[in-house]
């Protein structure tokens, strides 16, 4: 029988990949990831307060592709049970999702919304009913707007607001949730939201960026301490975005530029938590962060996480550039390098995830690594009975192969979550780049399993 190209990819697991899989113990975690704002919708129902993303998308329409918002998104708020049943049917039994702070505490501090707690009770109970372990992220970028009105992440008070919110969640859900992630990709929400102004809340400049970095680091560690104090047996982690960095040309200036970009994108948030301080020796424009560090913070900004979540999608090439303020370095995009790339213009380079695992694995304080996000946005092809997304399937296979290769060499990587379960709202990019294993028809909310979803389910089930 001659198999079509997409069908062949479903069977690729018979080679190197399935060899790795065969030698893997049962404790390795295979899952899927999502987040509240990108999927839930129900943005103003049952007592939920507005978040910065509700405000940003509804009031700054020009900053979002096609002026979209996530008021409805995937309507996960009503459809969670069907989504979880589908997950179970595919054989996926670990689900990473986030809690919307403004659904639990509409004003960010103070009064708790019982209907918000009840929604996550239903969601967690449904996961457990279908044999799916919940992995809960406490902050995936949707700060309550009421707190942004008081300065948001630039206001040091945020550390108290955040730990109060964390303690409400852990006290309420801790009897059923034992895997927590404090934050999702702090460099992205702080960089895009408080320096570049392209994400909510749309703030710019060093005067916002530096305090937001420091307060996010403090909140991440104080939040983690809060979880452990309330639930000593919990597995507490946090997640970091990262890209494998290379100099564009083999010249000193580009090597120096690459060192700076690596410090900014890959080291800025993990190193302080490990007691190494901010990497401002190589990132001199960020030296003024010390203005925000108060006596006693050295201890508060450290925490021994049980695991770190590594979120990698690509590699970046860096070139020296006199014209780029502060960094004097710029990224050379994948399309301009004429290499294979996704709809996000991110180069497809599976070895990047291997290099990132190795990089984080060498920090002595890192106890365990989970790949909490990896995936790709490509065009999906609709056939009569199937949605074929061959490129996504191959992307996942090649990246998983690199993850398992690192593990076979002794790296402490113990799990992998695909970003993402259903196609959803991709922030400033709106609904165009689809990352899902499951196709979402945003008019009808119908879900259709893509070929990549079938492959991933088959692969997990072995
Ligand atoms: O959709 C995002 C997610 O919210 C955070 N990590 C990267 C994904 C793809 O851009």
Coordinates of C-alpha atoms and ligand atoms in Angstrom, one line a residue, residues 35 38 96 140-141 184-185 188 241 311 313 344 346 373 419 424-427 435, ligand 1:
X35 CA -4.7 29.4 29.0
X38 CA -7.1 32.5 25.1
X96 CA -2.3 22.4 31.7
X140 CA -1.0 33.6 32.3
X141 CA -1.0 37.4 31.6
X184 CA 3.7 31.8 32.4
X185 CA 6.6 33.4 30.5
X188 CA 6.9 37.9 27.4
X241 CA 10.0 31.4 27.4
X311 CA 8.8 26.9 26.6
X313 CA 9.5 27.3 19.8
X344 CA 4.5 33.4 13.5
X346 CA 9.5 31.6 13.7
X373 CA 4.9 24.5 25.8
X419 CA 0.9 24.2 22.8
X424 CA -7.5 29.8 20.2
X425 CA -6.8 33.5 20.5
X426 CA -3.2 34.2 19.8
X427 CA -2.9 37.6 21.6
X435 CA -1.6 26.2 17.0
Ligands
LIG1 O1 0.0 31.4 22.7 C1 1.2 31.6 23.4 C2 1.1 31.3 24.9 O2 0.1 32.1 25.5 C3 2.4 31.6 25.5 N1 3.5 31.0 24.9 C4 3.6 31.1 23.4 C5 2.3 30.7 22.8 C6 2.4 30.9 21.3 O3 2.7 32.2 20.9

